[in-house]
C-alpha positions as a Python dict, from the first residue, in 0.01 Angstrom:
ca = {
    (1, 'X'): (0, 0, 0),
    (2, 'X'): (11, 219, 309),
    (3, 'X'): (39, 555, 140),
    (4, 'X'): (-253, 697, 335),
    (5, 'X'): (-71, 670, 668),
    (6, 'X'): (278, 748, 543),
    (7, 'X'): (460, 1036, 709),
    (8, 'X'): (801, 1113, 568),
    (9, 'X'): (1070, 1147, 835),
    (10, 'X'): (1328, 1420, 794),
    (11, 'X'): (1678, 1276, 815),
    (12, 'X'): (1920, 1551, 912),
    (13, 'X'): (2217, 1359, 773),
    (14, 'X'): (2052, 1332, 430),
    (15, 'X'): (1961, 1701, 436),
    (16, 'X'): (2324, 1793, 504),
    (17, 'X'): (2441, 1560, 228),
    (18, 'X'): (2201, 1720, -21),
    (19, 'X'): (2346, 2058, 67),
    (20, 'X'): (2706, 1939, 31),
    (21, 'X'): (2629, 1753, -289),
    (22, 'X'): (2523, 2075, -458),
    (23, 'X'): (2828, 2268, -344),
    (24, 'X'): (2896, 2389, -698),
    (25, 'X'): (2554, 2553, -721),
    (26, 'X'): (2602, 2706, -378),
    (27, 'X'): (2943, 2839, -479),
    (28, 'X'): (2812, 2992, -801),
    (29, 'X'): (2516, 3158, -626),
    (30, 'X'): (2734, 3287, -343),
    (31, 'X'): (2995, 3417, -587),
    (32, 'X'): (2729, 3592, -794),
    (33, 'X'): (2584, 3765, -489),
    (34, 'X'): (2934, 3856, -371),
    (35, 'X'): (3023, 4015, -705),
    (36, 'X'): (2695, 4206, -720),
    (37, 'X'): (2736, 4329, -363),
    (38, 'X'): (3098, 4433, -410),
    (39, 'X'): (3037, 4603, -743),
    (40, 'X'): (2729, 4786, -612),
    (41, 'X'): (2916, 4907, -306),
    (42, 'X'): (3209, 5022, -519),
    (43, 'X'): (2987, 5224, -751),
    (44, 'X'): (2794, 5386, -464),
    (45, 'X'): (3112, 5481, -279),
    (46, 'X'): (3267, 5623, -593),
    (47, 'X'): (2963, 5843, -641),
    (48, 'X'): (2985, 5961, -281),
    (49, 'X'): (3354, 6053, -285),
    (50, 'X'): (3299, 6265, -593),
    (51, 'X'): (3083, 6497, -375),
    (52, 'X'): (3290, 6777, -212),
    (53, 'X'): (3040, 6829, 70),
    (54, 'X'): (3052, 6460, 155),
    (55, 'X'): (3434, 6466, 164),
    (56, 'X'): (3430, 6763, 407),
    (57, 'X'): (3182, 6593, 640),
    (58, 'X'): (3372, 6265, 621),
    (59, 'X'): (3700, 6440, 711),
    (60, 'X'): (3537, 6598, 1017),
    (61, 'X'): (3395, 6264, 1125),
    (62, 'X'): (3732, 6100, 1077),
    (63, 'X'): (3909, 6358, 1295),
    (64, 'X'): (3640, 6321, 1560),
    (65, 'X'): (3664, 5942, 1560),
    (66, 'X'): (4044, 5950, 1569),
    (67, 'X'): (4041, 6186, 1869),
    (68, 'X'): (3786, 5969, 2048),
    (69, 'X'): (3993, 5660, 1969),
    (70, 'X'): (4311, 5791, 2132),
    (71, 'X'): (4115, 5949, 2416),
    (72, 'X'): (3974, 5606, 2493),
    (73, 'X'): (4325, 5462, 2515),
    (74, 'X'): (4443, 5741, 2745),
    (75, 'X'): (4137, 5697, 2968),
    (76, 'X'): (4203, 5324, 2998),
    (77, 'X'): (4569, 5389, 3084),
    (78, 'X'): (4470, 5633, 3360),
    (79, 'X'): (4209, 5395, 3497),
    (80, 'X'): (4460, 5109, 3502),
    (81, 'X'): (4721, 5326, 3677),
    (82, 'X'): (4465, 5444, 3935),
    (83, 'X'): (4347, 5089, 4002),
    (84, 'X'): (4704, 4964, 4042),
    (85, 'X'): (4785, 5247, 4280),
    (86, 'X'): (4467, 5195, 4481),
    (87, 'X'): (4523, 4820, 4502),
    (88, 'X'): (4885, 4864, 4610),
    (89, 'X'): (4786, 5116, 4878),
    (90, 'X'): (4507, 4891, 5002),
    (91, 'X'): (4736, 4587, 5015),
    (92, 'X'): (4996, 4788, 5206),
    (93, 'X'): (4727, 4907, 5446),
    (94, 'X'): (4597, 4555, 5504),
    (95, 'X'): (4948, 4431, 5570),
    (96, 'X'): (5042, 4705, 5823),
    (97, 'X'): (4715, 4810, 5987),
    (98, 'X'): (4678, 4702, 6350),
    (99, 'X'): (4303, 4671, 6304),
    (100, 'X'): (4359, 4413, 6029),
    (101, 'X'): (4584, 4210, 6263),
    (102, 'X'): (4343, 4204, 6556),
    (103, 'X'): (4154, 3880, 6608),
    (104, 'X'): (3790, 4000, 6609),
    (105, 'X'): (3698, 3716, 6845),
    (106, 'X'): (3969, 3825, 7093),
    (107, 'X'): (3993, 4199, 7066),
    (108, 'X'): (4170, 4373, 7356),
    (109, 'X'): (4046, 4713, 7472),
    (110, 'X'): (4209, 4943, 7726),
    (111, 'X'): (4078, 5274, 7856),
    (112, 'X'): (4196, 5551, 8087),
    (113, 'X'): (4009, 5850, 8228),
    (114, 'X'): (4194, 6163, 8336),
    (115, 'X'): (4042, 6421, 8567),
    (116, 'X'): (4163, 6782, 8583),
    (117, 'X'): (4157, 6914, 8937),
    (118, 'X'): (4214, 7281, 9037),
    (119, 'X'): (4183, 7477, 9364),
    (120, 'X'): (3900, 7688, 9228),
    (121, 'X'): (3624, 7759, 9483),
    (122, 'X'): (3318, 7980, 9478),
    (123, 'X'): (3321, 8244, 9753),
    (124, 'X'): (2957, 8334, 9834),
    (125, 'X'): (3033, 8672, 9997),
    (126, 'X'): (3212, 8806, 9688),
    (127, 'X'): (3008, 8975, 9415),
    (128, 'X'): (3265, 8893, 9149),
    (129, 'X'): (3404, 8539, 9151),
    (130, 'X'): (3744, 8421, 9032),
    (131, 'X'): (3766, 8267, 8684),
    (132, 'X'): (3739, 7885, 8669),
    (133, 'X'): (4032, 7773, 8453),
    (134, 'X'): (3940, 7402, 8451),
    (135, 'X'): (3786, 7397, 8102),
    (136, 'X'): (4079, 7593, 7960),
    (137, 'X'): (4324, 7351, 8112),
    (138, 'X'): (4124, 7049, 7987),
    (139, 'X'): (4100, 7199, 7637),
    (140, 'X'): (4477, 7250, 7634),
    (141, 'X'): (4535, 6885, 7719),
    (142, 'X'): (4291, 6768, 7454),
    (143, 'X'): (4457, 6994, 7196),
    (144, 'X'): (4791, 6839, 7288),
    (145, 'X'): (4645, 6493, 7247),
    (146, 'X'): (4480, 6540, 6910),
    (147, 'X'): (4723, 6775, 6730),
    (148, 'X'): (4984, 6501, 6695),
    (149, 'X'): (5230, 6579, 6972),
    (150, 'X'): (5107, 6299, 7198),
    (151, 'X'): (5098, 6055, 6905),
    (152, 'X'): (5454, 6148, 6818),
    (153, 'X'): (5564, 6098, 7179),
    (154, 'X'): (5413, 5750, 7177),
    (155, 'X'): (5574, 5657, 6841),
    (156, 'X'): (5914, 5776, 6965),
    (157, 'X'): (5903, 5558, 7274),
    (158, 'X'): (5697, 5252, 7191),
    (159, 'X'): (5885, 4924, 7153),
    (160, 'X'): (5715, 4813, 6830),
    (161, 'X'): (5725, 5079, 6554),
    (162, 'X'): (5389, 5199, 6427),
    (163, 'X'): (5288, 5465, 6176),
    (164, 'X'): (5075, 5762, 6273),
    (165, 'X'): (4777, 5661, 6057),
    (166, 'X'): (4759, 5319, 6218),
    (167, 'X'): (4807, 5460, 6570),
    (168, 'X'): (4516, 5703, 6522),
    (169, 'X'): (4295, 5411, 6420),
    (170, 'X'): (4340, 5231, 6752),
    (171, 'X'): (4379, 5525, 6993),
    (172, 'X'): (4074, 5747, 7041),
    (173, 'X'): (4024, 6054, 7262),
    (174, 'X'): (3697, 6197, 7391),
    (175, 'X'): (3654, 6496, 7626),
    (176, 'X'): (3381, 6569, 7881),
    (177, 'X'): (3405, 6942, 7959),
    (178, 'X'): (3114, 6937, 8201),
    (179, 'X'): (3290, 6692, 8428),
    (180, 'X'): (3645, 6809, 8340),
    (181, 'X'): (3743, 6461, 8223),
    (182, 'X'): (3906, 6312, 7913),
    (183, 'X'): (3890, 5944, 7813),
    (184, 'X'): (4161, 5761, 7617),
    (185, 'X'): (4067, 5429, 7455),
    (186, 'X'): (4297, 5190, 7271),
    (187, 'X'): (4240, 4865, 7078),
    (188, 'X'): (4507, 4604, 7018),
    (189, 'X'): (4613, 4249, 6949),
    (190, 'X'): (4711, 4180, 7307),
    (191, 'X'): (4696, 4323, 7655),
    (192, 'X'): (5061, 4430, 7667),
    (193, 'X'): (5043, 4649, 7355),
    (194, 'X'): (4729, 4825, 7479),
    (195, 'X'): (4881, 4897, 7822),
    (196, 'X'): (5205, 5017, 7665),
    (197, 'X'): (5029, 5271, 7446),
    (198, 'X'): (4822, 5404, 7738),
    (199, 'X'): (5132, 5427, 7960),
    (200, 'X'): (5323, 5633, 7707),
    (201, 'X'): (5017, 5847, 7641),
    (202, 'X'): (4992, 5920, 8012),
    (203, 'X'): (5367, 5989, 8031),
    (204, 'X'): (5339, 6241, 7750),
    (205, 'X'): (5044, 6411, 7919),
    (206, 'X'): (5223, 6434, 8252),
    (207, 'X'): (5529, 6573, 8077),
    (208, 'X'): (5306, 6846, 7935),
    (209, 'X'): (5160, 6933, 8279),
    (210, 'X'): (5427, 7180, 8388),
    (211, 'X'): (5407, 7375, 8063),
    (212, 'X'): (5027, 7406, 8084),
    (213, 'X'): (5042, 7497, 8455),
    (214, 'X'): (5283, 7782, 8385),
    (215, 'X'): (5073, 7911, 8094),
    (216, 'X'): (4724, 7880, 8245),
    (217, 'X'): (4728, 7787, 8611),
    (218, 'X'): (4811, 7529, 8872),
    (219, 'X'): (4623, 7204, 8855),
    (220, 'X'): (4647, 6833, 8905),
    (221, 'X'): (4592, 6540, 8664),
    (222, 'X'): (4426, 6245, 8829),
    (223, 'X'): (4408, 5904, 8656),
    (224, 'X'): (4086, 5711, 8723),
    (225, 'X'): (3904, 5405, 8583),
    (226, 'X'): (4200, 5247, 8403),
    (227, 'X'): (4109, 4902, 8272),
    (228, 'X'): (4195, 4637, 8010),
    (229, 'X'): (3941, 4382, 7885),
    (230, 'X'): (3888, 4128, 7606),
    (231, 'X'): (3579, 4125, 7381),
    (232, 'X'): (3427, 3981, 7061),
    (233, 'X'): (3381, 4238, 6785),
    (234, 'X'): (3175, 4101, 6496),
    (235, 'X'): (3166, 4440, 6329),
    (236, 'X'): (3545, 4433, 6310),
    (237, 'X'): (3522, 4086, 6153),
    (238, 'X'): (3289, 4217, 5881),
    (239, 'X'): (3510, 4521, 5830),
    (240, 'X'): (3822, 4307, 5785),
    (241, 'X'): (3643, 4079, 5536),
    (242, 'X'): (3520, 4385, 5347),
    (243, 'X'): (3876, 4516, 5315),
    (244, 'X'): (4003, 4186, 5178),
    (245, 'X'): (3706, 4161, 4941),
    (246, 'X'): (3773, 4512, 4817),
    (247, 'X'): (4127, 4411, 4719),
    (248, 'X'): (3985, 4116, 4523),
    (249, 'X'): (3735, 4342, 4349),
    (250, 'X'): (4015, 4582, 4258),
    (251, 'X'): (4212, 4295, 4104),
    (252, 'X'): (3910, 4187, 3901),
    (253, 'X'): (3843, 4540, 3779),
    (254, 'X'): (4211, 4580, 3695),
    (255, 'X'): (4204, 4260, 3491),
    (256, 'X'): (3892, 4375, 3307),
    (257, 'X'): (4047, 4712, 3227),
    (258, 'X'): (4368, 4542, 3112),
    (259, 'X'): (4164, 4325, 2875),
    (260, 'X'): (3979, 4631, 2746),
    (261, 'X'): (4310, 4804, 2688),
    (262, 'X'): (4447, 4499, 2506),
    (263, 'X'): (4140, 4499, 2280),
    (264, 'X'): (4181, 4871, 2218),
    (265, 'X'): (4551, 4830, 2147),
    (266, 'X'): (4483, 4551, 1897),
    (267, 'X'): (4201, 4739, 1724),
    (268, 'X'): (4293, 4940, 1414),
    (269, 'X'): (4276, 5316, 1406),
    (270, 'X'): (3970, 5467, 1239),
    (271, 'X'): (4036, 5494, 868),
    (272, 'X'): (3932, 5745, 610),
    (273, 'X'): (3633, 5606, 425),
    (274, 'X'): (3673, 5844, 132),
    (275, 'X'): (4004, 5723, -10),
    (276, 'X'): (4027, 5489, -308),
    (277, 'X'): (4204, 5229, -99),
    (278, 'X'): (3936, 5244, 171),
    (279, 'X'): (3661, 5212, -89),
    (280, 'X'): (3824, 4904, -240),
    (281, 'X'): (3884, 4750, 103),
    (282, 'X'): (3522, 4812, 205),
    (283, 'X'): (3400, 4662, -122),
    (284, 'X'): (3610, 4350, -61),
    (285, 'X'): (3456, 4318, 286),
    (286, 'X'): (3110, 4352, 137),
    (287, 'X'): (3199, 4084, -119),
    (288, 'X'): (3308, 3844, 155),
    (289, 'X'): (2992, 3916, 354),
    (290, 'X'): (2781, 3877, 40),
    (291, 'X'): (2950, 3545, -37),
    (292, 'X'): (2875, 3411, 312),
    (293, 'X'): (2515, 3534, 304),
    (294, 'X'): (2467, 3393, -44),
    (295, 'X'): (2610, 3056, 58),
    (296, 'X'): (2381, 3037, 360),
    (297, 'X'): (2080, 3146, 153),
    (298, 'X'): (2152, 2886, -117),
    (299, 'X'): (2206, 2611, 141),
    (300, 'X'): (1880, 2694, 317),
    (301, 'X'): (1697, 2700, -15),
    (302, 'X'): (1834, 2359, -114),
    (303, 'X'): (1743, 2212, 225),
    (304, 'X'): (1393, 2362, 209),
    (305, 'X'): (1340, 2235, -143),
    (306, 'X'): (1457, 1887, -41),
    (307, 'X'): (1224, 1874, 260),
    (308, 'X'): (917, 2017, 85),
    (309, 'X'): (955, 1852, -255),
    (310, 'X'): (724, 1565, -353),
    (311, 'X'): (983, 1428, -593),
    (312, 'X'): (1157, 1100, -527),
    (313, 'X'): (1463, 1187, -320),
    (314, 'X'): (1564, 844, -201),
    (315, 'X'): (1486, 492, -322),
    (316, 'X'): (1400, 384, 32),
    (317, 'X'): (1098, 614, 24),
    (318, 'X'): (925, 383, -224),
    (319, 'X'): (948, 83, 6),
    (320, 'X'): (833, 282, 309),
    (321, 'X'): (554, 462, 128),
    (322, 'X'): (408, 204, -108),
    (323, 'X'): (508, -128, 47),
    (324, 'X'): (678, -259, -269),
    (325, 'X'): (1038, -357, -273),
    (326, 'X'): (1303, -178, -475),
    (327, 'X'): (1431, -446, -712),
    (328, 'X'): (1745, -254, -806),
    (329, 'X'): (1913, 86, -802),
    (330, 'X'): (2120, 207, -1096),
    (331, 'X'): (2353, 504, -1040),
    (332, 'X'): (2342, 812, -1255),
    (333, 'X'): (2665, 875, -1447),
    (334, 'X'): (2788, 1234, -1460),
    (335, 'X'): (3027, 1388, -1704),
    (336, 'X'): (3381, 1455, -1594),
    (337, 'X'): (3383, 1750, -1355),
    (338, 'X'): (3654, 1966, -1198),
    (339, 'X'): (3739, 1914, -830),
    (340, 'X'): (3563, 1578, -835),
    (341, 'X'): (3756, 1493, -518),
    (342, 'X'): (3510, 1706, -322),
    (343, 'X'): (3222, 1507, -470),
    (344, 'X'): (3383, 1181, -361),
    (345, 'X'): (3445, 1317, -12),
    (346, 'X'): (3087, 1435, 31),
    (347, 'X'): (2954, 1108, -116),
    (348, 'X'): (3145, 907, 143),
    (349, 'X'): (3027, 1146, 415),
    (350, 'X'): (2670, 1085, 295),
    (351, 'X'): (2714, 710, 337),
    (352, 'X'): (2684, 625, -36),
    (353, 'X'): (2800, 276, -131),
    (354, 'X'): (2720, 258, -504),
    (355, 'X'): (2976, 378, -758),
    (356, 'X'): (2903, 544, -1091),
    (357, 'X'): (3151, 319, -1272),
    (358, 'X'): (2935, 17, -1181),
    (359, 'X'): (2623, 153, -1355),
    (360, 'X'): (2629, -101, -1642),
    (361, 'X'): (2693, -394, -1410),
    (362, 'X'): (2414, -286, -1177),
    (363, 'X'): (2176, -261, -1474),
    (364, 'X'): (2248, -628, -1551),
    (365, 'X'): (2200, -711, -1185),
    (366, 'X'): (1862, -535, -1207),
    (367, 'X'): (1760, -760, -1498),
    (368, 'X'): (1863, -1073, -1312),
    (369, 'X'): (1674, -956, -1002),
    (370, 'X'): (1359, -912, -1209),
    (371, 'X'): (1404, -1263, -1355),
    (372, 'X'): (1450, -1409, -1010),
    (373, 'X'): (1135, -1234, -892),
    (374, 'X'): (932, -1378, -1182),
    (375, 'X'): (1076, -1728, -1134),
    (376, 'X'): (968, -1728, -772),
    (377, 'X'): (619, -1622, -871),
    (378, 'X'): (595, -1879, -1155),
    (379, 'X'): (698, -2168, -930),
    (380, 'X'): (413, -2087, -698),
    (381, 'X'): (154, -2104, -977),
    (382, 'X'): (99, -2456, -1123),
    (383, 'X'): (-112, -2330, -1412),
    (384, 'X'): (169, -2118, -1537),
    (385, 'X'): (399, -2418, -1537),
    (386, 'X'): (153, -2612, -1753),
    (387, 'X'): (128, -2318, -1990),
    (388, 'X'): (503, -2302, -2038),
    (389, 'X'): (518, -2677, -2087),
    (390, 'X'): (256, -2650, -2363),
    (391, 'X'): (484, -2410, -2550),
    (392, 'X'): (249, -2119, -2548),
    (393, 'X'): (358, -1752, -2579),
    (394, 'X'): (641, -1634, -2353),
    (395, 'X'): (589, -1432, -2035),
    (396, 'X'): (519, -1066, -2109),
    (397, 'X'): (711, -813, -1896),
    (398, 'X'): (641, -442, -1919),
    (399, 'X'): (872, -166, -1801),
    (400, 'X'): (687, 160, -1748),
    (401, 'X'): (709, 465, -1526),
    (402, 'X'): (709, 841, -1516),
    (403, 'X'): (1034, 886, -1709),
    (404, 'X'): (1123, 908, -2075),
    (405, 'X'): (1084, 583, -2274),
    (406, 'X'): (1433, 628, -2419),
    (407, 'X'): (1585, 609, -2070),
    (408, 'X'): (1396, 287, -1996),
    (409, 'X'): (1503, 137, -2328),
    (410, 'X'): (1864, 225, -2254),
    (411, 'X'): (1834, 49, -1920),
    (412, 'X'): (1667, -261, -2068),
    (413, 'X'): (1928, -282, -2344),
    (414, 'X'): (2191, -343, -2078),
    (415, 'X'): (2000, -646, -1949),
    (416, 'X'): (2028, -997, -2091),
    (417, 'X'): (1682, -1136, -2176),
    (418, 'X'): (1608, -1487, -2309),
    (419, 'X'): (1349, -1583, -2567),
    (420, 'X'): (1116, -1704, -2296),
    (421, 'X'): (1048, -1342, -2202),
    (422, 'X'): (871, -1075, -2402),
    (423, 'X'): (1007, -746, -2270),
    (424, 'X'): (872, -407, -2372),
    (425, 'X'): (913, -47, -2258),
    (426, 'X'): (599, 166, -2267),
    (427, 'X'): (538, 531, -2185),
    (428, 'X'): (366, 656, -1874),
    (429, 'X'): (21, 498, -1844),
    (430, 'X'): (-115, 823, -1699),
    (431, 'X'): (-27, 1034, -2003),
    (432, 'X'): (-12, 795, -2305),
    (433, 'X'): (-334, 610, -2404),
    (434, 'X'): (-145, 354, -2617),
    (435, 'X'): (45, 240, -2308),
    (436, 'X'): (-274, 130, -2135),
    (437, 'X'): (-360, -145, -2390),
    (438, 'X'): (-3, -272, -2385),
    (439, 'X'): (4, -292, -2006),
    (440, 'X'): (-330, -476, -2005),
    (441, 'X'): (-168, -760, -2203),
    (442, 'X'): (130, -788, -1966),
    (443, 'X'): (186, -1065, -1713),
    (444, 'X'): (411, -855, -1493),
    (445, 'X'): (496, -488, -1460),
    (446, 'X'): (813, -319, -1333),
    (447, 'X'): (799, 52, -1254),
    (448, 'X'): (1111, 245, -1349),
    (449, 'X'): (1147, 575, -1165),
    (450, 'X'): (1423, 832, -1157),
    (451, 'X'): (1560, 1001, -850),
    (452, 'X'): (1470, 1371, -825),
    (453, 'X'): (1251, 1354, -1137),
    (454, 'X'): (970, 1112, -1057),
    (455, 'X'): (693, 1259, -844),
    (456, 'X'): (571, 1042, -558),
    (457, 'X'): (207, 1144, -599),
    (458, 'X'): (227, 1040, -967),
    (459, 'X'): (381, 705, -870),
    (460, 'X'): (91, 657, -632),
    (461, 'X'): (-156, 712, -915),
    (462, 'X'): (32, 464, -1135),
    (463, 'X'): (11, 196, -868),
    (464, 'X'): (-357, 273, -813),
    (465, 'X'): (-431, 220, -1184),
    (466, 'X'): (-230, -102, -1201),
    (467, 'X'): (-406, -234, -893),
    (468, 'X'): (-742, -158, -1053),
    (469, 'X'): (-635, -358, -1363),
    (470, 'X'): (-516, -644, -1139),
    (471, 'X'): (-164, -629, -1275),
    (472, 'X'): (116, -778, -1071),
    (473, 'X'): (383, -515, -996),
    (474, 'X'): (715, -684, -926),
    (475, 'X'): (867, -368, -774),
    (476, 'X'): (1066, -60, -859),
    (477, 'X'): (1389, 4, -1041),
    (478, 'X'): (1529, 343, -951),
    (479, 'X'): (1775, 502, -1193),
    (480, 'X'): (1984, 815, -1154),
    (481, 'X'): (2065, 724, -795),
    (482, 'X'): (2340, 921, -619),
    (483, 'X'): (2667, 732, -619),
    (484, 'X'): (3037, 784, -559),
    (485, 'X'): (3192, 946, -871),
}
């Protein structure tokens, strides 16, 4: 025997089968917990709704929750509308903006400097000098440029239509009052568009010259440092990518808000918890929750009991633990039960091959297996053959174990024994002193154990005693084995 080094392996499939096999117990436990939970909740709620102060507080809470519920829906609708509007505006901007169309690796820039010249001179011999009107004239031109008139002049004459917002993005104006100069800078997709914008800007300024001269004073506008050049603008590249990314982020946020709104729309309105219907509905929910919790609790308990129990759970344990073969397995026969189809389904899922209807036949097979075992042993012992030839007493076979004697006798009665065998059933040798003397006279011993009743540590003690008495144990017969109903 190798019981000292035996470590039982936990088979997950067998654990699951044990849980499914006891589905009736699980159902009863879960149903009991569900009924207790539902009834307890119903009684507690009934007590609460009989309190006037509780009803008043509950009504206020209900109104507050209902207001918050609809406010949430309105907030989501506004957020969705704002996101849609923002995304549409940003998409329109990206489609029409000149800056978005410029290739950042080939950006064209054009600039033009205008100088305001007047006939003002300082006369040293005069105490009071004439007023220098240059800054006033320059300020007038800059006002004309930035207040929209020049932009409008350009938009009215340019060949390719452009909106004011996009024109202001590419055309910039900066004044230098100390040097009486103003600089116009323009960015574009190509050289021609940049030059065209500067030309019309200059035309508009020159058209304004006569009006400013009459209002302030005579002067001249001189164009200097006009140039067009191509450059690489990595900052523009990052800016363009940021704009496109922003549109993607808006779409994602819009999708998230739409999903939130769909969840809100599908969610039920807050209900009054103090009505009879609400109390019953809440109790039903508690019952369902209690049923699920009870089922899980019962399943865990069954699994834990199966893993931790020292009782014989499977016939294969005897072979693995004690090194003796299982001569036969006889199924346990249950009374007729309702919904037995579930039992059959779970039995097949558990990999069971024995059937309960074959219990009697398998008992006879067990007897024949024991006979075959003894015949093999007798053939190997010449002295025994001489004894049988001399006509001495028949071979004595003892059935014992940790189960009731009546169950062993019922099993033995199903077997067919000849006169050459003396077969007896004796009680457990660990608890009945009369069984010891009987076993001492036996030639062979067969241990009969019952699934989920025999204790493995007790079986170990039985084998230890029999080994001390030098009794040959043919093996085990396990009764009450799980089988297909």
